[in-house]
XYZ file of C-alpha atoms in Angstrom:
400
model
C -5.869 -5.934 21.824
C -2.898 -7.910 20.393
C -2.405 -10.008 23.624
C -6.077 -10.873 23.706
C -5.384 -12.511 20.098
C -2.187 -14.020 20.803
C -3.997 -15.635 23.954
C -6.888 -16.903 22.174
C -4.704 -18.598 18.904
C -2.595 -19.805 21.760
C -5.842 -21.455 23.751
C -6.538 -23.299 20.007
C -3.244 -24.443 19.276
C -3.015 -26.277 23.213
C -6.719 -27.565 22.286
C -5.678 -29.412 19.339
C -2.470 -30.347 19.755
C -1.036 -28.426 16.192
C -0.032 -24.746 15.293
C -2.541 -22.736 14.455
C -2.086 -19.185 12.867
C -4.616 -16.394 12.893
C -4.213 -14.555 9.431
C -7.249 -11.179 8.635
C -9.593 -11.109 5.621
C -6.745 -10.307 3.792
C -4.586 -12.650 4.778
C -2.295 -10.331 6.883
C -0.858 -11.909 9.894
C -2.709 -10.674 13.409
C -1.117 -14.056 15.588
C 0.360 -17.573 15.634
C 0.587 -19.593 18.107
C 3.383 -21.638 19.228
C 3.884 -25.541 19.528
C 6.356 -27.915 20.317
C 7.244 -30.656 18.195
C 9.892 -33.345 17.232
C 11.010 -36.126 14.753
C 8.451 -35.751 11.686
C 6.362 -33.427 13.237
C 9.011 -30.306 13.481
C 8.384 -30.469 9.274
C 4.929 -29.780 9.595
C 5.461 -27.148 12.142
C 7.396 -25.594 9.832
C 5.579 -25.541 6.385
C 6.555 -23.019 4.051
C 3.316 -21.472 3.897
C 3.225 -20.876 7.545
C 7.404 -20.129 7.518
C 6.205 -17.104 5.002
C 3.513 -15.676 6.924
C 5.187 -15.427 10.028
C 8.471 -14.266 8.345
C 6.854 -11.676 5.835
C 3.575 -10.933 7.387
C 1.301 -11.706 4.617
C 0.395 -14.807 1.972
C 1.705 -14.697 -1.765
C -1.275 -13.917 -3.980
C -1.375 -17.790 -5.336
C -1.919 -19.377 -1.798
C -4.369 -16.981 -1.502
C -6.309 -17.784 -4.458
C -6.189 -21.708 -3.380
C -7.498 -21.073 -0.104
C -10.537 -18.992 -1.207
C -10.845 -21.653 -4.210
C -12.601 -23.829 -1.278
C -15.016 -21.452 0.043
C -13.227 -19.975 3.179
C -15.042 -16.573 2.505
C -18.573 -17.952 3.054
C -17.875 -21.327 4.997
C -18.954 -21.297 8.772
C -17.747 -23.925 9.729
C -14.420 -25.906 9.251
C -12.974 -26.400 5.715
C -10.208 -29.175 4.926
C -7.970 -27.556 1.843
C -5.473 -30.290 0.750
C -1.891 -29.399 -0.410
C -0.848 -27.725 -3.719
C 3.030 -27.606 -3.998
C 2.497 -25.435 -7.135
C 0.969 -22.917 -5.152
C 3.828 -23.390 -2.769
C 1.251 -25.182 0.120
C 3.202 -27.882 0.789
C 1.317 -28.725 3.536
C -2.768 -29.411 4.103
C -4.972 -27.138 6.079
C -7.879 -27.263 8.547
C -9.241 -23.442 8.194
C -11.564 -22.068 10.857
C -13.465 -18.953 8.955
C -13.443 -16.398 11.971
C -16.455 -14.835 11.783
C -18.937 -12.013 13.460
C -22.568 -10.938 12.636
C -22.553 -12.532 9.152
C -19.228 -10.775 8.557
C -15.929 -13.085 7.534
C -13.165 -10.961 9.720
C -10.654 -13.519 8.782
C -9.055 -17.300 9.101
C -7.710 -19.418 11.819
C -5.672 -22.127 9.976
C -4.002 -25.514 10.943
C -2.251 -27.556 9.988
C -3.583 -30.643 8.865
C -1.849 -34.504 7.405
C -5.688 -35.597 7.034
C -6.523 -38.125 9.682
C -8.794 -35.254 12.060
C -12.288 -35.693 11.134
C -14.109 -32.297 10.538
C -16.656 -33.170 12.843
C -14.143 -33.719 15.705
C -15.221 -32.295 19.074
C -12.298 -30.227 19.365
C -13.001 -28.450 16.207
C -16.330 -27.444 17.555
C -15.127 -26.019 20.417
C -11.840 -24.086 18.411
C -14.537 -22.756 16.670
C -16.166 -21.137 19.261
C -12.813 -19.941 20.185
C -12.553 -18.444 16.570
C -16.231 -16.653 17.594
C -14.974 -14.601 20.373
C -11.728 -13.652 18.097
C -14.765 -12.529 15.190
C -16.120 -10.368 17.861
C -12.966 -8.878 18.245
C -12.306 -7.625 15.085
C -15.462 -6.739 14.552
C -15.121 -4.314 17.360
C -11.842 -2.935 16.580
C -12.747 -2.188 12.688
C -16.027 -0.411 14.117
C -13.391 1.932 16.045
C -11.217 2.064 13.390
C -13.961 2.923 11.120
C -14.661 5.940 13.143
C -11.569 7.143 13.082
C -11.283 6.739 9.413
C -14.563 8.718 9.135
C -13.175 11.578 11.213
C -9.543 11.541 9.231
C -12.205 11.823 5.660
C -14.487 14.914 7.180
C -10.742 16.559 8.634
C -9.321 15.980 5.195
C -12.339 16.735 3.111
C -15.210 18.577 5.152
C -15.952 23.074 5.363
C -13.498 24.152 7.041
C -15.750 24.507 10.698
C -16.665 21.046 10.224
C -12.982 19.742 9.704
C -11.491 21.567 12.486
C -14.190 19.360 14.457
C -13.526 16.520 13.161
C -9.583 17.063 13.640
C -10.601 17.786 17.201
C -11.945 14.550 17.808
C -10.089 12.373 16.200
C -7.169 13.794 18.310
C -9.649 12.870 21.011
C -9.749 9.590 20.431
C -6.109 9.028 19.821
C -5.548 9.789 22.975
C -3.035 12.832 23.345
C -2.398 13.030 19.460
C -1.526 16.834 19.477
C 1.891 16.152 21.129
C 2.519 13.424 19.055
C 5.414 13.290 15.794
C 3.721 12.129 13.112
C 3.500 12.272 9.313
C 0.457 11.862 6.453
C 1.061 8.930 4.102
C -1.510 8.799 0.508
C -1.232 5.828 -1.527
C -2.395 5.836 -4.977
C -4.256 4.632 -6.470
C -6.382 2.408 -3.906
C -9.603 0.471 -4.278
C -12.334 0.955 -1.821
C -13.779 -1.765 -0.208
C -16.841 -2.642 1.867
C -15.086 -0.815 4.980
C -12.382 1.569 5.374
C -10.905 0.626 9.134
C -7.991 -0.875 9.016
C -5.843 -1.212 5.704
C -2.284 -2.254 8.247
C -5.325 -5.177 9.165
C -6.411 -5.568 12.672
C -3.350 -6.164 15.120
C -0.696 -6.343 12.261
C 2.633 -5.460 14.350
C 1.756 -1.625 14.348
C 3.302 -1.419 17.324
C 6.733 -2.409 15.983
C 6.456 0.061 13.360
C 6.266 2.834 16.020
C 2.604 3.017 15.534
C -0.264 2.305 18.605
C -2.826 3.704 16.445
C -3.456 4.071 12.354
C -6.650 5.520 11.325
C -6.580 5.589 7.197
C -9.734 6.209 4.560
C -10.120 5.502 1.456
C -11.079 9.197 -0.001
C -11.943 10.972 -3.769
C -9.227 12.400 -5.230
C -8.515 16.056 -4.164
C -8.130 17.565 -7.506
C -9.504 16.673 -10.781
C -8.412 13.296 -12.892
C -6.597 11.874 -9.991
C -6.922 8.546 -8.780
C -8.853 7.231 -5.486
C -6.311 7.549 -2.791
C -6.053 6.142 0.654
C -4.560 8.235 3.689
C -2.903 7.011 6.889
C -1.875 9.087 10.052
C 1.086 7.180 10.769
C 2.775 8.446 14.478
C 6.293 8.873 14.673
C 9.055 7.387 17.005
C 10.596 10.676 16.852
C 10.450 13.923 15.162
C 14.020 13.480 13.674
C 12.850 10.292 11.353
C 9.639 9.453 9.393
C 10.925 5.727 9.202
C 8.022 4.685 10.742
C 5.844 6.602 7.698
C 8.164 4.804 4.867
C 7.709 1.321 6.490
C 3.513 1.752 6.841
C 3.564 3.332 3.108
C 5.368 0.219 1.709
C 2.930 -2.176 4.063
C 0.664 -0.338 2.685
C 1.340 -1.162 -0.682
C 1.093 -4.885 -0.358
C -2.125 -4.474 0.060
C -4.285 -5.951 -2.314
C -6.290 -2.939 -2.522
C -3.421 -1.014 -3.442
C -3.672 -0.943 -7.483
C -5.635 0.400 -10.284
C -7.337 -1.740 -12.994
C -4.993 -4.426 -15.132
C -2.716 -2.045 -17.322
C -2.296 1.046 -15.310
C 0.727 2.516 -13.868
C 1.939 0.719 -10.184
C 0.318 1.880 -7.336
C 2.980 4.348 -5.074
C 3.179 5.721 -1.753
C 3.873 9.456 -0.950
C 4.944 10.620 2.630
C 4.248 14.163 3.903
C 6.944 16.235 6.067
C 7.026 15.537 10.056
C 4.673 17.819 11.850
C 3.337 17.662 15.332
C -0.002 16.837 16.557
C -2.813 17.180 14.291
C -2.940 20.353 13.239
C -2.437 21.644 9.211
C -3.718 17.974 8.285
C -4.575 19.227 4.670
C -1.303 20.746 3.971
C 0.188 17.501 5.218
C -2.372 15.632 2.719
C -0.941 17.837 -0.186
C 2.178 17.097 0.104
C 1.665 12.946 0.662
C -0.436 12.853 -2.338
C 2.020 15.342 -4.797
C 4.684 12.920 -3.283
C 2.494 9.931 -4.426
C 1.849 11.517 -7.676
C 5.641 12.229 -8.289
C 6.375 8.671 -7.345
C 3.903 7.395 -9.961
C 5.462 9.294 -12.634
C 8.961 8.931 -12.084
C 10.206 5.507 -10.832
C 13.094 7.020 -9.661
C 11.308 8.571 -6.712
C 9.565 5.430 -5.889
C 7.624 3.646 -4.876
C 7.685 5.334 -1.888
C 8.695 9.206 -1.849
C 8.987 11.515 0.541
C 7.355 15.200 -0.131
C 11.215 16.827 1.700
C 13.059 15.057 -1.686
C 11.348 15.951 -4.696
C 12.824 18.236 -5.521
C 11.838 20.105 -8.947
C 8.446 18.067 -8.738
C 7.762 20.104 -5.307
C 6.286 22.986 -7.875
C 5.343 20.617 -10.410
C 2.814 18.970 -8.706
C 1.445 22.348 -7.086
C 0.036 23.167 -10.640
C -3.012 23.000 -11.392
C -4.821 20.189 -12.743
C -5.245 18.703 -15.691
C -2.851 21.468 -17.030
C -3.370 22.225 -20.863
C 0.172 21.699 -22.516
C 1.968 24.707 -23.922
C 1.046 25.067 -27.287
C 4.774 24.944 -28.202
C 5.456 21.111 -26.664
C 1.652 19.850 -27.519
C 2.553 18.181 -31.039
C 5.382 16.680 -29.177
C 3.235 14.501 -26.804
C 0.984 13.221 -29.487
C 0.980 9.720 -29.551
C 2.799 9.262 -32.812
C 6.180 11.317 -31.245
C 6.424 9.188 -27.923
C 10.188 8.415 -29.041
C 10.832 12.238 -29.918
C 9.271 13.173 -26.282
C 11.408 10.417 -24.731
C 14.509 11.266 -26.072
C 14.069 14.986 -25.467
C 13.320 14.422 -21.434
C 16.341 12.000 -21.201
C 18.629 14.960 -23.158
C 17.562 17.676 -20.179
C 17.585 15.208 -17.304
C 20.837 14.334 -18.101
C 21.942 18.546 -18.682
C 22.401 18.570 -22.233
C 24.909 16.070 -22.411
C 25.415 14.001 -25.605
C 27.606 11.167 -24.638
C 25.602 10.753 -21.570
C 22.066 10.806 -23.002
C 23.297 8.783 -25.917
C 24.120 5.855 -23.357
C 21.179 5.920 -22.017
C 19.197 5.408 -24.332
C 21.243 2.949 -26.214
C 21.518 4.684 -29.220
C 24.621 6.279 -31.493
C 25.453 9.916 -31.224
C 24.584 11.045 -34.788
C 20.844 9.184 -33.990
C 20.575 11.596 -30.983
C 21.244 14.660 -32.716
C 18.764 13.618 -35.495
C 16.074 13.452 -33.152
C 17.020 15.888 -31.371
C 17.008 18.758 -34.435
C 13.251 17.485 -35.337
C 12.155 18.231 -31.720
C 13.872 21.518 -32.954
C 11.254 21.618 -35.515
C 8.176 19.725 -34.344
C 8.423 22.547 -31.356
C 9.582 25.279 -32.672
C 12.389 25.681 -29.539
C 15.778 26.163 -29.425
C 17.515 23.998 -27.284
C 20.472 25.931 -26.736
C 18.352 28.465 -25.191
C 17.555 27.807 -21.561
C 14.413 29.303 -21.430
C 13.257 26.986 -24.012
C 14.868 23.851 -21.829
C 13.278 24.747 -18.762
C 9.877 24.826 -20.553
C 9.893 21.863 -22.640
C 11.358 20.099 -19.421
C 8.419 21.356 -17.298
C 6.047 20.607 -20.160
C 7.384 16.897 -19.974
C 7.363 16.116 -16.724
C 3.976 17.995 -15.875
C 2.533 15.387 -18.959
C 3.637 12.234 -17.070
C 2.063 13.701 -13.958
């Protein structure tokens, strides 16, 4: 499917005589085309716009937001955007909505120094060429919606109806059972009008190890946690999930990856290797605990793998939302956010004074002030390591 894009941006770029790039709805790169130029020209051939895109994959947010300032996402026809350096576009653009059924699939764009006329022949025609590239990707995300469909009912369905499902998604793969492969949730992720293709149509799975990524967008499995999305991401080998770690933090450029204005980052989680697709829910678990984990402690993230949480490996098997231990509730009230603090850094760092006391940037004698009124706001002895290990457990499970 990728050489059938690559062919048609190249067919567009010989047409009109400038590079063209071929960029999805969410302005992930699926193909440029090449072009030869000298003198003056090489600089617009190599914009910084386009330089980024090809180079990173994806548009910054704020060249995004100029683009669709001008209507791309309901033009039909050709739209001239002019420069903005402070959005870093240097350069102006012709943009060629690519579009199928009604449906914007994405943007062909050129580059433009203002002297073609909109209503140039050639345009026409490139536009047509941008048709047959909308029916394209309309095709491919009606597959990949499919498979995301099966991946929900195998990850969500009775257990009869799953195993079905699992069945034919493996189907449809294509010989999935003997594949390496590993589950990766990110979290939390807004749902959008489809749930095909979050790598984007054509986006260079193949490099990543990956001929295939089916991923949903599904509820959360257990109460109070956030939407997440899944991907079944195939392995190069049993002996690495590099190839899971690399879609995860694709993943997480999306711009559905994200909660509302305020909330915590969005994080990946990525389950153990397994083969084929069989114990898809266990894999699940453990890429959404992982996620979780991630979330709460920055130190995992943003991406974490279920093999290296450690400690969190049981915390996050516990059910949820867990009601705090009456001994360790006072403690998390708002108004004792510095005691609660202080008291996780003390037992992540084993008890040790000098150590904790650096950390958080405070004296010694300030430390073991705080520390004697967790004493008594909890009613715990922290000498005892009973009474550690829960208040430990009781923080971290709270930040989960």
């Amino acid at each position: 499917m990728r050489e059938d894009y690559q062919e048609l941006i190249d067919e567009v770029s010989a047409l009109l005589g400038t590079p063209a790039t071929l960029e999805n709805r969410d302005f992930g790169l699926i193909a440029f085309g090449a072009h030869e130029s000298a003198g003056d020209d090489a600089d617009l051939v190599m914009d910084p716009v386009r330089t980024r895109s090809i180079m990173q994959r994806r548009s910054t947010a704020a060249v995004r937001e100029w683009f669709e300032g001008f209507g791309i996402t309901r033009a039909t026809g050709p739209v001239r955007i002019p420069p903005d350096p402070s959005a870093g576009v240097v350069k102006g653009r012709i943009c060629l909505p690519v579009r199928h059924g009604g449906v914007v699939y994405g943007y062909v764009w050129l580059l433009d120094d203002g002297a073609r006329p909109l209503d140039d022949p050639r345009l026409a025609e490139a536009m047509a060429g941008a048709a047959r590239i909308g029916a394209l990707l309309a095709a491919e995300a009606r597959a990949g919606a499919r498979l995301g469909e099966l991946l929900r009912a195998a990850l969500t369905a009775a257990a009869r109806d799953a195993d079905a499902a699992a069945a034919e998604l493996s189907a449809a793969l294509g010989g999935a059972e003997t594949w390496p492969l590993a589950l990766v949730a990110v979290a939390p992720w807004q749902e959008g009008e489809e749930r095909e293709g979050a790598l984007g149509p054509g986006q260079d799975t193949a490099q990543a190890g990956m001929p295939n990524v089916p991923v949903l967008s599904a509820l959360p499995a257990r109460h109070g946690h956030p939407t997440a999305l899944a991907a079944v991401v195939r392995l190069r080998s049993a002996a690495s999930a590099e190839s899971a770690r690399a879609a995860a933090e694709r993943l997480l450029r999306s711009p559905r990856a994200g909660g509302p204005a305020g909330t915590a980052a969005p994080a990946a989680g990525v389950s153990d290797v397994r083969h084929g697709l069989d114990g898809l829910r266990e894999a699940w678990s453990q890429a959404l605990a992982a996620a979780r984990a991630a979330r709460a402690e920055t130190r995992l993230g943003p991406v974490a793998r279920w093999g290296d949480l450690g400690a969190h490996r049981l915390l996050t098997a516990l059910p949820a939302p867990v009601r705090a231990d009456p001994a360790v509730r006072v403690l998390l009230e708002p108004g004792h956010r510095e005691m609660a603090r202080t008291a996780e850094v003390f037992l992540d760092h084993a008890g040790q004074a000098g150590r904790t006391a650096a950390a958080l940037g405070i004296h010694r004698q300030t430390l073991y002030y705080r520390l004697s009124r967790v004493e008594q706001l909890t009613g715990l002895d922290l000498d005892e390591g009973t009474d550690r290990l829960l208040l430990h457990m009781a923080l971290k499970s709270a930040r989960l």
